[in-house]
């Protein structure tokens, strides 16, 4: 009985000796493998963010602030407001990610965020953005935005003019058509 | 088996006019407003006739609009039936006072003390109304009342005045404004109580006795709490406990956060068991909302909660072994290594290692990743063989058994009377498990045993925990075999504002019975969240348990309770 137990006890070191087991990880050089679901530092897709500030509203610690950032999408985000996160207070709960209506905010596998001063760990959209436009693209998009706005304004003007004309016609023709149809130009 | 409506009719027939208002929510929940003069008689009747022998706790509620305060006594039974009676007693807001239940239930002591210091409700006949959780300077401010204005913000210095003391330290004092003094909203003179040290020193009767401090900073304690023992030679004559070193006021914080944001705070009560805390809060809110959880989400919740139970038991046991230094650090290292595997499994689903914020109202946050079942099937058999090894190791170690066996034994009757739950109660032989008593999710469909011990000593508590790991593995294996595909969140839209209502929901935390009493007044924030934590109840029993033991055993007994002062302080 005792011999069996002794053999059993020796089987463990023998088993371990044949395997290659990682005992100590050389940490800064070699990170541990993180799963796909890891909730690390946020990743912002500035090209799709609409600046709705849902993330700022849902944050339990008020660590998300909406700040101005110039390399976003001016077509979708009129005020150019993007989230800036204070990682000194962030507890990585992920509520902001769940709340995002366009799924532009995600949490990545980056986890190192140490800084020398407290203001170093307040990360602006420039740091968070994984996708952003260049200055030229932004300028192009702004021109595009102006064009669309001008088109819309023209369309509205035309619609208004048509409506006015319709109303004029309607009043001329008497009360034949009591409810004139509204703007078909849009 | 007794059901809630029978209990109600029994009270009504025994005490006509005592029940002012009642609601039978289901067979297992009874809500009744009892005349405050008759509460003692009603409780006596319930405990003698209907075996309501488990006083599960009490909650204070401040109904500022109705100008009254409420004390809710939560009563249950140790296995005789499954009814939980929520008895409410009302008292006016001016000079609130109710009768104390400490004469009937020994463990009512701490619950009533907490209500007294937070709400200022006086308990007539309470033996020791001294501050327990709050510091002396906050006494008399009654911070959990709804009209409490809050502690001044020390970072901005608003209202606080900086004073340099003669010793060179900087102190912040809060002078009330003259208008506040006139209106009487600020307590200018705080009531004075003898301090903890003064009360302690009164107990020293002879020169041969002295007081030893174990904590708040001590290698033995799992978190900061104060345990002082009055010793004569090697024997402990009396023990004193003080809490509140990490009192976070989570229940009050949750009143100021939205329903969804509240989930993040439940994590931080006890990070070792954060998934059960999530489950408890979300379950209570789901009950108010009347939400159905999809099948797949239920399976995911059960799998993760059982995994979390395994890692909690491993760290609890390992930590305990480091305390009793004779047994050594080696098992602790093994257990932490094994726990790492479980933590990685949980992390692959939730994305966080400890504070998961994973459970949502009517579902869960993420689906299981691909290959999760295969990973589990690799890790679980390994865990099983390791746990069996640990059990064998403890069973045959003579030093361990000499130090642990018949140390800190509790009889089943005492354990029931003291209100302990979880492994310390089951070690005495009482099969009391929330998963069987108050079944939630799909626990009724699963096949598992409630592990019990025989002696109720320190060794048994550890043994019960280790054997529970095996049972949890068995549960997870069943779940993995049966898990269906489907949605992980309910289809129903979850409103920002939860309709008015109240619910009490219980889960089996790794440390015992955990309950949350949630009240909604129809707003976007909870009106009141009361957490009935398992360790707050178990903590109370330390003082009588330590009387008459050796100093060396005091550590073994306190450690075998698997403490989490963070959750006791909340």
XYZ file of C-alpha atoms in Angstrom, chain A residues 5 8-9 12 16 21 25 32-40 56-62 90-95 97-99 107, chain B residues 257-258 260-261 263-265 267-268 340 344 347-353 355-358 360 365-366 382 385-386 389 392 396 489 496:
66
model
C 1.393 5.584 -2.702
C 1.969 7.585 -7.146
C 3.670 10.500 -5.498
C 3.798 13.664 -10.571
C 5.927 17.294 -15.042
C 5.654 24.140 -18.375
C 6.390 34.745 -17.755
C -0.207 36.668 -21.537
C -2.636 35.694 -24.226
C -5.871 37.636 -23.888
C -9.237 36.346 -25.101
C -11.205 38.016 -27.872
C -13.766 39.262 -25.376
C -11.146 41.093 -23.302
C -12.248 44.445 -21.944
C -9.118 46.558 -22.242
C -20.954 59.771 -21.584
C -24.484 59.533 -20.214
C -24.396 55.843 -19.283
C -20.968 55.908 -17.604
C -21.415 55.203 -13.879
C -18.216 57.076 -13.003
C -18.607 60.040 -15.346
C -12.700 54.032 -15.706
C -13.597 50.651 -14.263
C -13.887 48.868 -17.604
C -17.481 47.824 -17.051
C -18.230 48.086 -20.770
C -21.596 49.817 -20.414
C -19.725 49.859 -25.469
C -23.112 48.210 -24.987
C -24.882 51.530 -25.249
C -12.795 47.474 -26.061
C -27.356 55.657 -10.083
C -29.636 54.418 -12.824
C -28.319 49.740 -15.341
C -25.401 51.494 -13.665
C -24.931 46.448 -11.796
C -21.364 47.770 -11.749
C -21.586 48.521 -8.049
C -19.487 43.735 -8.515
C -17.486 45.718 -6.069
C -5.960 30.760 -12.718
C -9.168 32.362 -17.669
C -12.415 35.853 -18.666
C -12.822 34.328 -22.099
C -16.587 34.864 -21.756
C -16.944 38.056 -19.759
C -13.748 39.848 -20.743
C -12.811 40.716 -17.175
C -10.997 38.765 -14.532
C -15.395 42.491 -11.730
C -17.474 41.078 -14.511
C -20.577 43.305 -14.890
C -21.809 40.426 -16.993
C -28.006 42.037 -17.684
C -23.786 40.517 -21.990
C -21.872 38.138 -24.237
C -8.212 18.341 -14.239
C -8.632 15.239 -10.006
C -6.893 18.101 -8.214
C -6.217 15.182 -4.313
C -7.224 13.298 0.317
C -4.487 12.219 5.868
C -31.157 38.505 -24.315
C -35.347 53.118 -18.575
